[in-house]
PDB file of C-alpha atoms in Angstrom:
ATOM      1  CA  GLN A  75     -56.611 146.667 211.468  1.00 43.00           C
ATOM      2  CA  TYR A  76     -55.060 143.514 212.877  1.00 46.00           C
ATOM      3  CA  MET A  77     -51.556 143.549 214.215  1.00 46.00           C
ATOM      4  CA  THR A  78     -49.442 140.493 213.826  1.00 50.00           C
ATOM      5  CA  ALA A  79     -47.232 139.696 216.762  1.00 50.00           C
ATOM      6  CA  LYS A  80     -43.534 139.625 215.994  1.00 59.00           C
ATOM      7  CA  SER A  81     -41.628 136.532 216.915  1.00 63.00           C
ATOM      8  CA  SER A  82     -38.895 136.908 219.507  1.00 63.00           C
ATOM      9  CA  GLU A  83     -36.299 136.366 216.768  1.00 65.00           C
ATOM     10  CA  GLU A  84     -37.703 139.301 214.752  1.00 69.00           C
ATOM     11  CA  LYS A  85     -37.647 141.479 217.881  1.00 69.00           C
ATOM     12  CA  GLU A  86     -34.017 140.549 218.514  1.00 69.00           C
ATOM     13  CA  ILE A  87     -33.051 141.401 214.924  1.00 70.00           C
ATOM     14  CA  ASP A  88     -34.919 144.725 215.223  1.00 79.00           C
ATOM     15  CA  LEU A  89     -33.056 145.515 218.444  1.00 84.00           C
ATOM     16  CA  GLU A  90     -29.672 144.759 216.872  1.00 85.00           C
ATOM     17  CA  GLU A  91     -30.542 146.894 213.826  1.00 89.00           C
ATOM     18  CA  LYS A  92     -31.547 149.789 216.084  1.00 91.00           C
ATOM     19  CA  LEU A  93     -28.348 149.491 218.104  1.00 90.00           C
ATOM     20  CA  SER A  94     -26.315 149.453 214.900  1.00 90.00           C
ATOM     21  CA  SER A  95     -28.132 152.492 213.525  1.00 93.00           C
ATOM     22  CA  LEU A  96     -27.409 154.365 216.788  1.00 94.00           C
ATOM     23  CA  GLY A  97     -23.702 153.583 216.501  1.00 94.00           C
ATOM     24  CA  TYR A  98     -23.370 154.535 212.830  1.00 95.00           C
ATOM     25  CA  PRO A  99     -23.397 158.362 213.192  1.00 95.00           C
ATOM     26  CA  ILE A 100     -21.036 158.087 216.156  1.00 95.00           C
ATOM     27  CA  GLY A 101     -18.587 156.217 213.908  1.00 94.00           C
ATOM     28  CA  GLU A 102     -18.710 159.013 211.343  1.00 92.00           C
ATOM     29  CA  LYS A 103     -17.810 161.566 214.009  1.00 93.00           C
ATOM     30  CA  ILE A 104     -15.137 159.383 215.620  1.00 92.00           C
ATOM     31  CA  LEU A 105     -13.248 159.175 212.325  1.00 88.00           C
ATOM     32  CA  GLU A 106     -13.093 162.961 212.120  1.00 87.00           C
ATOM     33  CA  TYR A 107     -12.138 163.247 215.779  1.00 88.00           C
ATOM     34  CA  CYS A 108      -9.359 160.639 215.567  1.00 83.00           C
ATOM     35  CA  CYS A 109      -7.885 162.271 212.482  1.00 80.00           C
ATOM     36  CA  ALA A 110      -7.866 165.686 214.152  1.00 82.00           C
ATOM     37  CA  ARG A 111      -6.519 164.324 217.431  1.00 80.00           C
ATOM     38  CA  ASN A 112      -3.704 162.369 215.768  1.00 73.00           C
ATOM     39  CA  LYS A 113      -2.977 165.233 213.339  1.00 76.00           C
ATOM     40  CA  ILE A 114      -3.604 163.020 210.320  1.00 74.00           C
ATOM     41  CA  GLN A 115      -3.507 165.243 207.249  1.00 72.00           C
ATOM     42  CA  LYS A 116      -4.426 162.735 204.543  1.00 78.00           C
ATOM     43  CA  ARG A 117      -7.277 160.297 204.222  1.00 77.00           C
ATOM     44  CA  GLU A 118      -6.370 156.618 204.379  1.00 81.00           C
ATOM     45  CA  THR A 119      -6.930 154.895 201.025  1.00 84.00           C
ATOM     46  CA  ARG A 120      -5.586 151.405 201.749  1.00 91.00           C
ATOM     47  CA  LEU A 121      -7.934 148.831 203.248  1.00 92.00           C
ATOM     48  CA  ASN A 122      -5.437 147.102 205.550  1.00 92.00           C
ATOM     49  CA  ASN A 123      -4.160 150.409 206.911  1.00 91.00           C
ATOM     50  CA  MET A 124      -7.717 151.559 207.635  1.00 93.00           C
ATOM     51  CA  LEU A 125      -8.536 148.322 209.458  1.00 95.00           C
ATOM     52  CA  LEU A 126      -5.333 148.628 211.505  1.00 94.00           C
ATOM     53  CA  PHE A 127      -6.280 152.227 212.315  1.00 91.00           C
ATOM     54  CA  ILE A 128      -9.621 150.983 213.725  1.00 93.00           C
ATOM     55  CA  HIS A 129      -8.007 148.012 215.468  1.00 94.00           C
ATOM     56  CA  ASN A 130      -5.393 150.179 217.178  1.00 91.00           C
ATOM     57  CA  LYS A 131      -6.221 153.893 217.380  1.00 88.00           C
ATOM     58  CA  VAL A 132     -10.022 153.814 217.466  1.00 91.00           C
ATOM     59  CA  TRP A 133     -10.207 150.930 219.926  1.00 93.00           C
ATOM     60  CA  GLU A 134      -7.641 152.693 222.134  1.00 91.00           C
ATOM     61  CA  LEU A 135      -9.730 155.871 222.075  1.00 90.00           C
ATOM     62  CA  LEU A 136     -13.028 154.116 222.796  1.00 91.00           C
ATOM     63  CA  PHE A 137     -12.027 151.305 225.150  1.00 91.00           C
ATOM     64  CA  GLY A 138      -8.541 152.111 226.413  1.00 91.00           C
ATOM     65  CA  LYS A 139      -6.964 149.093 224.695  1.00 92.00           C
ATOM     66  CA  GLN A 140      -6.473 147.575 221.279  1.00 92.00           C
ATOM     67  CA  ALA A 141      -8.923 145.038 219.875  1.00 92.00           C
ATOM     68  CA  ASN A 142      -7.930 141.433 220.526  1.00 93.00           C
ATOM     69  CA  GLY A 143      -7.514 140.499 216.896  1.00 93.00           C
ATOM     70  CA  LEU A 144      -7.855 141.373 213.231  1.00 94.00           C
ATOM     71  CA  GLN A 145      -8.332 138.557 210.726  1.00 93.00           C
ATOM     72  CA  LYS A 146      -8.893 138.181 207.010  1.00 93.00           C
ATOM     73  CA  SER A 147     -11.291 135.450 205.997  1.00 90.00           C
ATOM     74  CA  SER A 148      -9.678 132.573 204.164  1.00 90.00           C
ATOM     75  CA  GLU A 149     -12.929 131.708 202.353  1.00 91.00           C
ATOM     76  CA  ASP A 150     -14.080 135.147 201.207  1.00 90.00           C
ATOM     77  CA  GLU A 151     -11.722 137.913 200.076  1.00 89.00           C
ATOM     78  CA  GLU A 152     -14.395 140.535 200.835  1.00 91.00           C
ATOM     79  CA  GLU A 153     -14.623 139.576 204.509  1.00 95.00           C
ATOM     80  CA  TYR A 154     -12.539 140.651 207.499  1.00 96.00           C
ATOM     81  CA  ARG A 155     -13.070 140.158 211.233  1.00 95.00           C
ATOM     82  CA  ILE A 156     -12.243 142.215 214.284  1.00 95.00           C
ATOM     83  CA  VAL A 157     -12.142 140.071 217.419  1.00 93.00           C
ATOM     84  CA  GLU A 158     -13.083 141.386 220.855  1.00 92.00           C
ATOM     85  CA  ASN A 159     -12.842 138.982 223.790  1.00 89.00           C
ATOM     86  CA  GLU A 160     -15.346 140.747 226.017  1.00 84.00           C
ATOM     87  CA  PRO A 161     -17.112 143.766 224.475  1.00 85.00           C
ATOM     88  CA  ILE A 162     -18.019 146.363 227.059  1.00 83.00           C
ATOM     89  CA  THR A 163     -21.544 146.527 225.652  1.00 82.00           C
ATOM     90  CA  ASN A 164     -22.105 142.891 226.633  1.00 77.00           C
ATOM     91  CA  LYS A 165     -20.259 142.994 229.949  1.00 77.00           C
ATOM     92  CA  PHE A 166     -23.053 144.388 232.102  1.00 76.00           C
ATOM     93  CA  ILE A 167     -26.053 143.165 230.103  1.00 73.00           C
ATOM     94  CA  SER A 168     -28.030 140.162 231.305  1.00 68.00           C
ATOM     95  CA  LEU A 169     -28.617 138.109 228.200  1.00 61.00           C
ATOM     96  CA  GLN A 170     -30.778 135.050 227.893  1.00 54.00           C
ATOM     97  CA  LYS A 171     -28.918 131.761 227.835  1.00 49.00           C
ATOM     98  CA  SER A 172     -29.661 131.490 224.107  1.00 53.00           C
ATOM     99  CA  GLY A 173     -27.412 134.539 223.666  1.00 56.00           C
ATOM    100  CA  SER A 174     -29.296 135.590 220.582  1.00 69.00           C
ATOM    101  CA  VAL A 175     -29.238 139.370 221.135  1.00 77.00           C
ATOM    102  CA  ASN A 176     -25.776 140.813 220.750  1.00 81.00           C
ATOM    103  CA  CYS A 177     -25.599 144.342 222.128  1.00 85.00           C
ATOM    104  CA  ALA A 178     -22.201 144.663 220.454  1.00 88.00           C
ATOM    105  CA  ALA A 179     -24.244 145.599 217.378  1.00 91.00           C
ATOM    106  CA  PHE A 180     -23.800 149.154 218.690  1.00 93.00           C
ATOM    107  CA  ILE A 181     -20.021 148.850 218.285  1.00 94.00           C
ATOM    108  CA  GLY A 182     -20.608 147.206 214.894  1.00 94.00           C
ATOM    109  CA  GLY A 183     -22.536 150.330 213.879  1.00 95.00           C
ATOM    110  CA  ILE A 184     -19.607 152.491 214.966  1.00 96.00           C
ATOM    111  CA  ILE A 185     -17.200 150.406 212.862  1.00 96.00           C
ATOM    112  CA  GLU A 186     -19.549 150.572 209.877  1.00 96.00           C
ATOM    113  CA  GLY A 187     -19.902 154.361 210.251  1.00 96.00           C
ATOM    114  CA  ILE A 188     -16.122 154.817 210.300  1.00 95.00           C
ATOM    115  CA  LEU A 189     -15.510 152.623 207.264  1.00 96.00           C
ATOM    116  CA  ASN A 190     -18.390 153.941 205.150  1.00 95.00           C
ATOM    117  CA  SER A 191     -17.495 157.569 205.835  1.00 93.00           C
ATOM    118  CA  ALA A 192     -13.910 156.777 204.775  1.00 92.00           C
ATOM    119  CA  ASP A 193     -15.307 155.402 201.476  1.00 92.00           C
ATOM    120  CA  PHE A 194     -14.834 151.727 202.359  1.00 94.00           C
ATOM    121  CA  LYS A 195     -18.442 150.665 201.752  1.00 95.00           C
ATOM    122  CA  CYS A 196     -19.317 147.668 203.903  1.00 95.00           C
ATOM    123  CA  LYS A 197     -21.790 145.989 206.232  1.00 96.00           C
ATOM    124  CA  VAL A 198     -20.720 144.996 209.768  1.00 95.00           C
ATOM    125  CA  SER A 199     -22.408 142.194 211.695  1.00 92.00           C
ATOM    126  CA  PRO A 200     -21.444 141.122 215.211  1.00 91.00           C
ATOM    127  CA  TYR A 201     -21.491 137.411 216.058  1.00 89.00           C
ATOM    128  CA  PHE A 202     -21.081 135.624 219.370  1.00 83.00           C
ATOM    129  CA  TYR A 203     -18.343 133.073 219.604  1.00 81.00           C
ATOM    130  CA  GLU A 204     -17.590 130.627 222.375  1.00 77.00           C
ATOM    131  CA  GLY A 205     -16.116 132.002 225.568  1.00 75.00           C
ATOM    132  CA  GLY A 206     -17.869 135.383 225.328  1.00 77.00           C
ATOM    133  CA  LYS A 207     -15.906 136.536 222.287  1.00 86.00           C
ATOM    134  CA  THR A 208     -17.555 138.667 219.655  1.00 89.00           C
ATOM    135  CA  PHE A 209     -16.497 138.714 216.033  1.00 92.00           C
ATOM    136  CA  TYR A 210     -17.331 141.833 214.043  1.00 94.00           C
ATOM    137  CA  ILE A 211     -17.719 140.429 210.535  1.00 95.00           C
ATOM    138  CA  ILE A 212     -16.934 143.188 208.020  1.00 96.00           C
ATOM    139  CA  LYS A 213     -18.215 142.405 204.535  1.00 96.00           C
ATOM    140  CA  PHE A 214     -16.896 144.907 201.994  1.00 95.00           C
ATOM    141  CA  GLU A 215     -18.566 145.696 198.689  1.00 94.00           C
ATOM    142  CA  LYS A 216     -16.953 144.336 195.549  1.00 93.00           C
ATOM    143  CA  ASP A 217     -15.810 147.751 194.318  1.00 93.00           C
ATOM    144  CA  VAL A 218     -13.805 148.313 197.524  1.00 91.00           C
ATOM    145  CA  ILE A 219     -11.945 145.036 196.991  1.00 92.00           C
ATOM    146  CA  ALA A 220     -11.453 145.846 193.286  1.00 91.00           C
ATOM    147  CA  ARG A 221      -9.974 149.231 194.233  1.00 91.00           C
ATOM    148  CA  GLU A 222      -7.650 147.536 196.723  1.00 89.00           C
ATOM    149  CA  ASN A 223      -6.555 145.018 194.077  1.00 88.00           C
ATOM    150  CA  GLN A 224      -5.737 147.941 191.745  1.00 89.00           C
ATOM    151  CA  PHE A 225      -3.436 149.369 194.436  1.00 84.00           C
ATOM    152  CA  ASN A 226      -1.666 146.013 194.752  1.00 80.00           C
ATOM    153  CA  LYS A 227      -0.809 145.817 191.048  1.00 75.00           C
TER     154      LYS A 227
END
């Protein structure tokens, strides 16, 4: 009967989750489209090659340029980062000075859709960084890293 008001932080998290969920099915379709467009006959099975594919080919298709960086976390072997200096989703959005809502969650959903549909199960979270940069933190499941370690043996 009584509705509890959501805090602004909960609303911001809800908005980012919705943006991510809107991007996810687009990511699934982009993977198929990129493979057909580039005449790729086999599915990529190596983690680094898949991340480079997103960093180069997918970014080029979506934004007309490569992403600004691809990094592996030094603290956590399950974590990678794609760096974008000025995501187009944040370019024309007026954000509060707190900068708590990151509309790049939409792009994070696209990345997550691509990776999960290619059988690299993960969760992608966008984070603001100083100077307007956004880091897409990609946290892979343990079995993905175990499979990659098997390839490296």
